[in-house]
Amino acid sequence: MARPALDRVRLAPAVQGYHRRGFPARLIASRLGISERSTRGMLKDLGLTSPRPAVTHTLEMRHG
């Protein structure tokens, strides 16, 4: 049996409401019965996450 598609239109108000009340993504996911990854994706798509700073790695050359 195929897995049903995530109904983002139906779930968006609930995700926004829980987020507004300070619920973490993991708890929102468990309450709505969806994956944490889907929840985080919805929060990002709804513009409810803050942008993460770019990670820059510098290589240090050590001469001994």
PDB file of N, CA and C in Angstrom:
ATOM      1  N   MET A   1       0.846  -1.177   0.000  1.00  0.00           N
ATOM      2  CA  MET A   1       0.000   0.000   0.000  1.00  0.00           C
ATOM      3  C   MET A   1       0.889   1.237   0.000  1.00  0.00           C
ATOM      4  N   ALA A   2       0.583   2.171  -0.831  1.00  0.00           N
ATOM      5  CA  ALA A   2       1.381   3.389  -0.955  1.00  0.00           C
ATOM      6  C   ALA A   2       1.166   4.296   0.250  1.00  0.00           C
ATOM      7  N   ARG A   3       2.214   5.001   0.589  1.00  0.00           N
ATOM      8  CA  ARG A   3       2.136   5.949   1.708  1.00  0.00           C
ATOM      9  C   ARG A   3       1.396   7.197   1.241  1.00  0.00           C
ATOM     10  N   PRO A   4       0.442   7.685   2.001  1.00  0.00           N
ATOM     11  CA  PRO A   4      -0.295   8.873   1.566  1.00  0.00           C
ATOM     12  C   PRO A   4       0.600  10.113   1.556  1.00  0.00           C
ATOM     13  N   ALA A   5       0.334  11.004   0.655  1.00  0.00           N
ATOM     14  CA  ALA A   5       1.115  12.242   0.550  1.00  0.00           C
ATOM     15  C   ALA A   5       0.843  13.130   1.754  1.00  0.00           C
ATOM     16  N   LEU A   6       1.845  13.886   2.122  1.00  0.00           N
ATOM     17  CA  LEU A   6       1.708  14.821   3.231  1.00  0.00           C
ATOM     18  C   LEU A   6       0.813  15.974   2.776  1.00  0.00           C
ATOM     19  N   ASP A   7      -0.275  16.190   3.474  1.00  0.00           N
ATOM     20  CA  ASP A   7      -1.214  17.247   3.117  1.00  0.00           C
ATOM     21  C   ASP A   7      -0.781  18.550   3.785  1.00  0.00           C
ATOM     22  N   ARG A   8       0.138  19.255   3.130  1.00  0.00           N
ATOM     23  CA  ARG A   8       0.720  20.468   3.702  1.00  0.00           C
ATOM     24  C   ARG A   8      -0.316  21.573   3.920  1.00  0.00           C
ATOM     25  N   VAL A   9      -1.279  21.675   3.042  1.00  0.00           N
ATOM     26  CA  VAL A   9      -2.302  22.722   3.170  1.00  0.00           C
ATOM     27  C   VAL A   9      -3.126  22.514   4.434  1.00  0.00           C
ATOM     28  N   ARG A  10      -3.454  21.275   4.722  1.00  0.00           N
ATOM     29  CA  ARG A  10      -4.250  20.963   5.900  1.00  0.00           C
ATOM     30  C   ARG A  10      -3.435  21.086   7.185  1.00  0.00           C
ATOM     31  N   LEU A  11      -2.158  20.722   7.127  1.00  0.00           N
ATOM     32  CA  LEU A  11      -1.323  20.707   8.326  1.00  0.00           C
ATOM     33  C   LEU A  11      -0.679  22.055   8.648  1.00  0.00           C
ATOM     34  N   ALA A  12      -0.556  22.942   7.675  1.00  0.00           N
ATOM     35  CA  ALA A  12       0.148  24.216   7.873  1.00  0.00           C
ATOM     36  C   ALA A  12      -0.411  25.036   9.046  1.00  0.00           C
ATOM     37  N   PRO A  13      -1.724  25.208   9.184  1.00  0.00           N
ATOM     38  CA  PRO A  13      -2.221  25.987  10.323  1.00  0.00           C
ATOM     39  C   PRO A  13      -1.854  25.373  11.676  1.00  0.00           C
ATOM     40  N   ALA A  14      -1.888  24.057  11.766  1.00  0.00           N
ATOM     41  CA  ALA A  14      -1.533  23.390  13.021  1.00  0.00           C
ATOM     42  C   ALA A  14      -0.048  23.579  13.326  1.00  0.00           C
ATOM     43  N   VAL A  15       0.795  23.428  12.317  1.00  0.00           N
ATOM     44  CA  VAL A  15       2.236  23.612  12.501  1.00  0.00           C
ATOM     45  C   VAL A  15       2.518  25.046  12.940  1.00  0.00           C
ATOM     46  N   GLN A  16       1.884  26.010  12.300  1.00  0.00           N
ATOM     47  CA  GLN A  16       2.074  27.419  12.669  1.00  0.00           C
ATOM     48  C   GLN A  16       1.606  27.681  14.105  1.00  0.00           C
ATOM     49  N   GLY A  17       0.485  27.119  14.480  1.00  0.00           N
ATOM     50  CA  GLY A  17      -0.048  27.326  15.826  1.00  0.00           C
ATOM     51  C   GLY A  17       0.862  26.749  16.900  1.00  0.00           C
ATOM     52  N   TYR A  18       1.315  25.524  16.688  1.00  0.00           N
ATOM     53  CA  TYR A  18       2.228  24.917  17.654  1.00  0.00           C
ATOM     54  C   TYR A  18       3.544  25.685  17.721  1.00  0.00           C
ATOM     55  N   HIS A  19       4.045  26.114  16.575  1.00  0.00           N
ATOM     56  CA  HIS A  19       5.295  26.870  16.542  1.00  0.00           C
ATOM     57  C   HIS A  19       5.141  28.197  17.292  1.00  0.00           C
ATOM     58  N   ARG A  20       4.027  28.848  17.085  1.00  0.00           N
ATOM     59  CA  ARG A  20       3.748  30.124  17.740  1.00  0.00           C
ATOM     60  C   ARG A  20       3.736  29.972  19.263  1.00  0.00           C
ATOM     61  N   ARG A  21       3.274  28.812  19.733  1.00  0.00           N
ATOM     62  CA  ARG A  21       3.216  28.561  21.174  1.00  0.00           C
ATOM     63  C   ARG A  21       4.536  28.023  21.734  1.00  0.00           C
ATOM     64  N   GLY A  22       5.548  27.901  20.871  1.00  0.00           N
ATOM     65  CA  GLY A  22       6.870  27.520  21.337  1.00  0.00           C
ATOM     66  C   GLY A  22       7.182  26.034  21.337  1.00  0.00           C
ATOM     67  N   PHE A  23       6.367  25.236  20.662  1.00  0.00           N
ATOM     68  CA  PHE A  23       6.624  23.802  20.606  1.00  0.00           C
ATOM     69  C   PHE A  23       7.817  23.524  19.695  1.00  0.00           C
ATOM     70  N   PRO A  24       8.733  22.651  20.087  1.00  0.00           N
ATOM     71  CA  PRO A  24       9.831  22.270  19.206  1.00  0.00           C
ATOM     72  C   PRO A  24       9.335  21.367  18.073  1.00  0.00           C
ATOM     73  N   ALA A  25      10.092  21.305  16.994  1.00  0.00           N
ATOM     74  CA  ALA A  25       9.695  20.531  15.812  1.00  0.00           C
ATOM     75  C   ALA A  25       9.419  19.076  16.150  1.00  0.00           C
ATOM     76  N   ARG A  26      10.212  18.494  17.038  1.00  0.00           N
ATOM     77  CA  ARG A  26      10.020  17.084  17.402  1.00  0.00           C
ATOM     78  C   ARG A  26       8.652  16.854  18.038  1.00  0.00           C
ATOM     79  N   LEU A  27       8.235  17.760  18.897  1.00  0.00           N
ATOM     80  CA  LEU A  27       6.937  17.617  19.560  1.00  0.00           C
ATOM     81  C   LEU A  27       5.793  17.891  18.586  1.00  0.00           C
ATOM     82  N   ILE A  28       5.972  18.873  17.705  1.00  0.00           N
ATOM     83  CA  ILE A  28       4.954  19.140  16.680  1.00  0.00           C
ATOM     84  C   ILE A  28       4.753  17.896  15.825  1.00  0.00           C
ATOM     85  N   ALA A  29       5.848  17.284  15.419  1.00  0.00           N
ATOM     86  CA  ALA A  29       5.787  16.089  14.573  1.00  0.00           C
ATOM     87  C   ALA A  29       5.043  14.958  15.269  1.00  0.00           C
ATOM     88  N   SER A  30       5.359  14.726  16.538  1.00  0.00           N
ATOM     89  CA  SER A  30       4.698  13.624  17.237  1.00  0.00           C
ATOM     90  C   SER A  30       3.208  13.907  17.447  1.00  0.00           C
ATOM     91  N   ARG A  31       2.852  15.146  17.693  1.00  0.00           N
ATOM     92  CA  ARG A  31       1.436  15.485  17.884  1.00  0.00           C
ATOM     93  C   ARG A  31       0.632  15.339  16.594  1.00  0.00           C
ATOM     94  N   LEU A  32       1.266  15.660  15.457  1.00  0.00           N
ATOM     95  CA  LEU A  32       0.548  15.603  14.180  1.00  0.00           C
ATOM     96  C   LEU A  32       0.697  14.259  13.471  1.00  0.00           C
ATOM     97  N   GLY A  33       1.587  13.416  13.969  1.00  0.00           N
ATOM     98  CA  GLY A  33       1.777  12.103  13.359  1.00  0.00           C
ATOM     99  C   GLY A  33       2.548  12.151  12.055  1.00  0.00           C
ATOM    100  N   ILE A  34       3.469  13.107  11.936  1.00  0.00           N
ATOM    101  CA  ILE A  34       4.306  13.202  10.745  1.00  0.00           C
ATOM    102  C   ILE A  34       5.764  13.161  11.186  1.00  0.00           C
ATOM    103  N   SER A  35       6.666  13.029  10.235  1.00  0.00           N
ATOM    104  CA  SER A  35       8.072  12.941  10.591  1.00  0.00           C
ATOM    105  C   SER A  35       8.619  14.306  11.012  1.00  0.00           C
ATOM    106  N   GLU A  36       9.673  14.251  11.806  1.00  0.00           N
ATOM    107  CA  GLU A  36      10.316  15.493  12.234  1.00  0.00           C
ATOM    108  C   GLU A  36      10.912  16.226  11.033  1.00  0.00           C
ATOM    109  N   ARG A  37      11.428  15.479  10.076  1.00  0.00           N
ATOM    110  CA  ARG A  37      12.000  16.077   8.870  1.00  0.00           C
ATOM    111  C   ARG A  37      10.929  16.831   8.075  1.00  0.00           C
ATOM    112  N   SER A  38       9.743  16.244   7.952  1.00  0.00           N
ATOM    113  CA  SER A  38       8.636  16.919   7.254  1.00  0.00           C
ATOM    114  C   SER A  38       8.228  18.187   7.998  1.00  0.00           C
ATOM    115  N   THR A  39       8.218  18.096   9.319  1.00  0.00           N
ATOM    116  CA  THR A  39       7.861  19.259  10.129  1.00  0.00           C
ATOM    117  C   THR A  39       8.857  20.380   9.927  1.00  0.00           C
ATOM    118  N   ARG A  40      10.140  20.046   9.974  1.00  0.00           N
ATOM    119  CA  ARG A  40      11.184  21.064   9.773  1.00  0.00           C
ATOM    120  C   ARG A  40      11.097  21.670   8.374  1.00  0.00           C
ATOM    121  N   GLY A  41      10.788  20.835   7.378  1.00  0.00           N
ATOM    122  CA  GLY A  41      10.624  21.337   6.018  1.00  0.00           C
ATOM    123  C   GLY A  41       9.457  22.291   5.901  1.00  0.00           C
ATOM    124  N   MET A  42       8.365  21.962   6.575  1.00  0.00           N
ATOM    125  CA  MET A  42       7.196  22.844   6.548  1.00  0.00           C
ATOM    126  C   MET A  42       7.499  24.162   7.239  1.00  0.00           C
ATOM    127  N   LEU A  43       8.194  24.110   8.373  1.00  0.00           N
ATOM    128  CA  LEU A  43       8.561  25.338   9.076  1.00  0.00           C
ATOM    129  C   LEU A  43       9.428  26.223   8.183  1.00  0.00           C
ATOM    130  N   LYS A  44      10.341  25.604   7.460  1.00  0.00           N
ATOM    131  CA  LYS A  44      11.214  26.358   6.550  1.00  0.00           C
ATOM    132  C   LYS A  44      10.392  26.961   5.409  1.00  0.00           C
ATOM    133  N   ASP A  45       9.517  26.158   4.809  1.00  0.00           N
ATOM    134  CA  ASP A  45       8.683  26.635   3.694  1.00  0.00           C
ATOM    135  C   ASP A  45       7.751  27.768   4.128  1.00  0.00           C
ATOM    136  N   LEU A  46       7.320  27.736   5.377  1.00  0.00           N
ATOM    137  CA  LEU A  46       6.426  28.769   5.896  1.00  0.00           C
ATOM    138  C   LEU A  46       7.188  30.011   6.364  1.00  0.00           C
ATOM    139  N   GLY A  47       8.517  29.952   6.295  1.00  0.00           N
ATOM    140  CA  GLY A  47       9.337  31.097   6.698  1.00  0.00           C
ATOM    141  C   GLY A  47       9.415  31.271   8.206  1.00  0.00           C
ATOM    142  N   LEU A  48       9.300  30.170   8.941  1.00  0.00           N
ATOM    143  CA  LEU A  48       9.286  30.248  10.391  1.00  0.00           C
ATOM    144  C   LEU A  48      10.620  29.846  11.033  1.00  0.00           C
ATOM    145  N   THR A  49      11.634  29.678  10.226  1.00  0.00           N
ATOM    146  CA  THR A  49      12.945  29.353  10.778  1.00  0.00           C
ATOM    147  C   THR A  49      13.902  30.502  10.503  1.00  0.00           C
ATOM    148  N   SER A  50      14.855  30.653  11.367  1.00  0.00           N
ATOM    149  CA  SER A  50      15.845  31.703  11.144  1.00  0.00           C
ATOM    150  C   SER A  50      16.965  31.137  10.276  1.00  0.00           C
ATOM    151  N   PRO A  51      17.513  31.957   9.418  1.00  0.00           N
ATOM    152  CA  PRO A  51      18.576  31.462   8.539  1.00  0.00           C
ATOM    153  C   PRO A  51      19.814  31.085   9.345  1.00  0.00           C
ATOM    154  N   ARG A  52      20.439  30.012   8.950  1.00  0.00           N
ATOM    155  CA  ARG A  52      21.653  29.559   9.622  1.00  0.00           C
ATOM    156  C   ARG A  52      22.848  30.230   8.968  1.00  0.00           C
ATOM    157  N   PRO A  53      23.812  30.628   9.779  1.00  0.00           N
ATOM    158  CA  PRO A  53      25.006  31.240   9.199  1.00  0.00           C
ATOM    159  C   PRO A  53      25.789  30.214   8.386  1.00  0.00           C
ATOM    160  N   ALA A  54      26.418  30.684   7.344  1.00  0.00           N
ATOM    161  CA  ALA A  54      27.208  29.796   6.497  1.00  0.00           C
ATOM    162  C   ALA A  54      28.413  29.300   7.286  1.00  0.00           C
ATOM    163  N   VAL A  55      28.685  28.038   7.152  1.00  0.00           N
ATOM    164  CA  VAL A  55      29.830  27.448   7.852  1.00  0.00           C
ATOM    165  C   VAL A  55      31.016  27.483   6.912  1.00  0.00           C
ATOM    166  N   THR A  56      32.056  28.094   7.375  1.00  0.00           N
ATOM    167  CA  THR A  56      33.278  28.125   6.567  1.00  0.00           C
ATOM    168  C   THR A  56      34.371  27.399   7.327  1.00  0.00           C
ATOM    169  N   HIS A  57      35.004  26.522   6.648  1.00  0.00           N
ATOM    170  CA  HIS A  57      36.097  25.769   7.244  1.00  0.00           C
ATOM    171  C   HIS A  57      37.404  26.275   6.650  1.00  0.00           C
ATOM    172  N   THR A  58      38.336  26.531   7.506  1.00  0.00           N
ATOM    173  CA  THR A  58      39.647  26.949   7.022  1.00  0.00           C
ATOM    174  C   THR A  58      40.634  25.836   7.273  1.00  0.00           C
ATOM    175  N   LEU A  59      41.461  25.622   6.323  1.00  0.00           N
ATOM    176  CA  LEU A  59      42.485  24.613   6.462  1.00  0.00           C
ATOM    177  C   LEU A  59      43.770  25.269   6.926  1.00  0.00           C
ATOM    178  N   GLU A  60      44.267  24.774   7.995  1.00  0.00           N
ATOM    179  CA  GLU A  60      45.522  25.311   8.506  1.00  0.00           C
ATOM    180  C   GLU A  60      46.649  24.433   8.022  1.00  0.00           C
ATOM    181  N   MET A  61      47.661  25.050   7.466  1.00  0.00           N
ATOM    182  CA  MET A  61      48.827  24.321   7.017  1.00  0.00           C
ATOM    183  C   MET A  61      49.871  24.405   8.111  1.00  0.00           C
ATOM    184  N   ARG A  62      50.259  23.267   8.595  1.00  0.00           N
ATOM    185  CA  ARG A  62      51.291  23.243   9.628  1.00  0.00           C
ATOM    186  C   ARG A  62      52.588  22.695   9.055  1.00  0.00           C
ATOM    187  N   HIS A  63      53.587  23.431   9.256  1.00  0.00           N
ATOM    188  CA  HIS A  63      54.907  22.995   8.794  1.00  0.00           C
ATOM    189  C   HIS A  63      55.758  22.710  10.014  1.00  0.00           C
ATOM    190  N   GLY A  64      56.324  21.531  10.062  1.00  0.00           N
ATOM    191  CA  GLY A  64      57.069  21.168  11.255  1.00  0.00           C
ATOM    192  C   GLY A  64      58.461  21.012  11.006  1.00  0.00           C
TER     193      GLY A  64
END
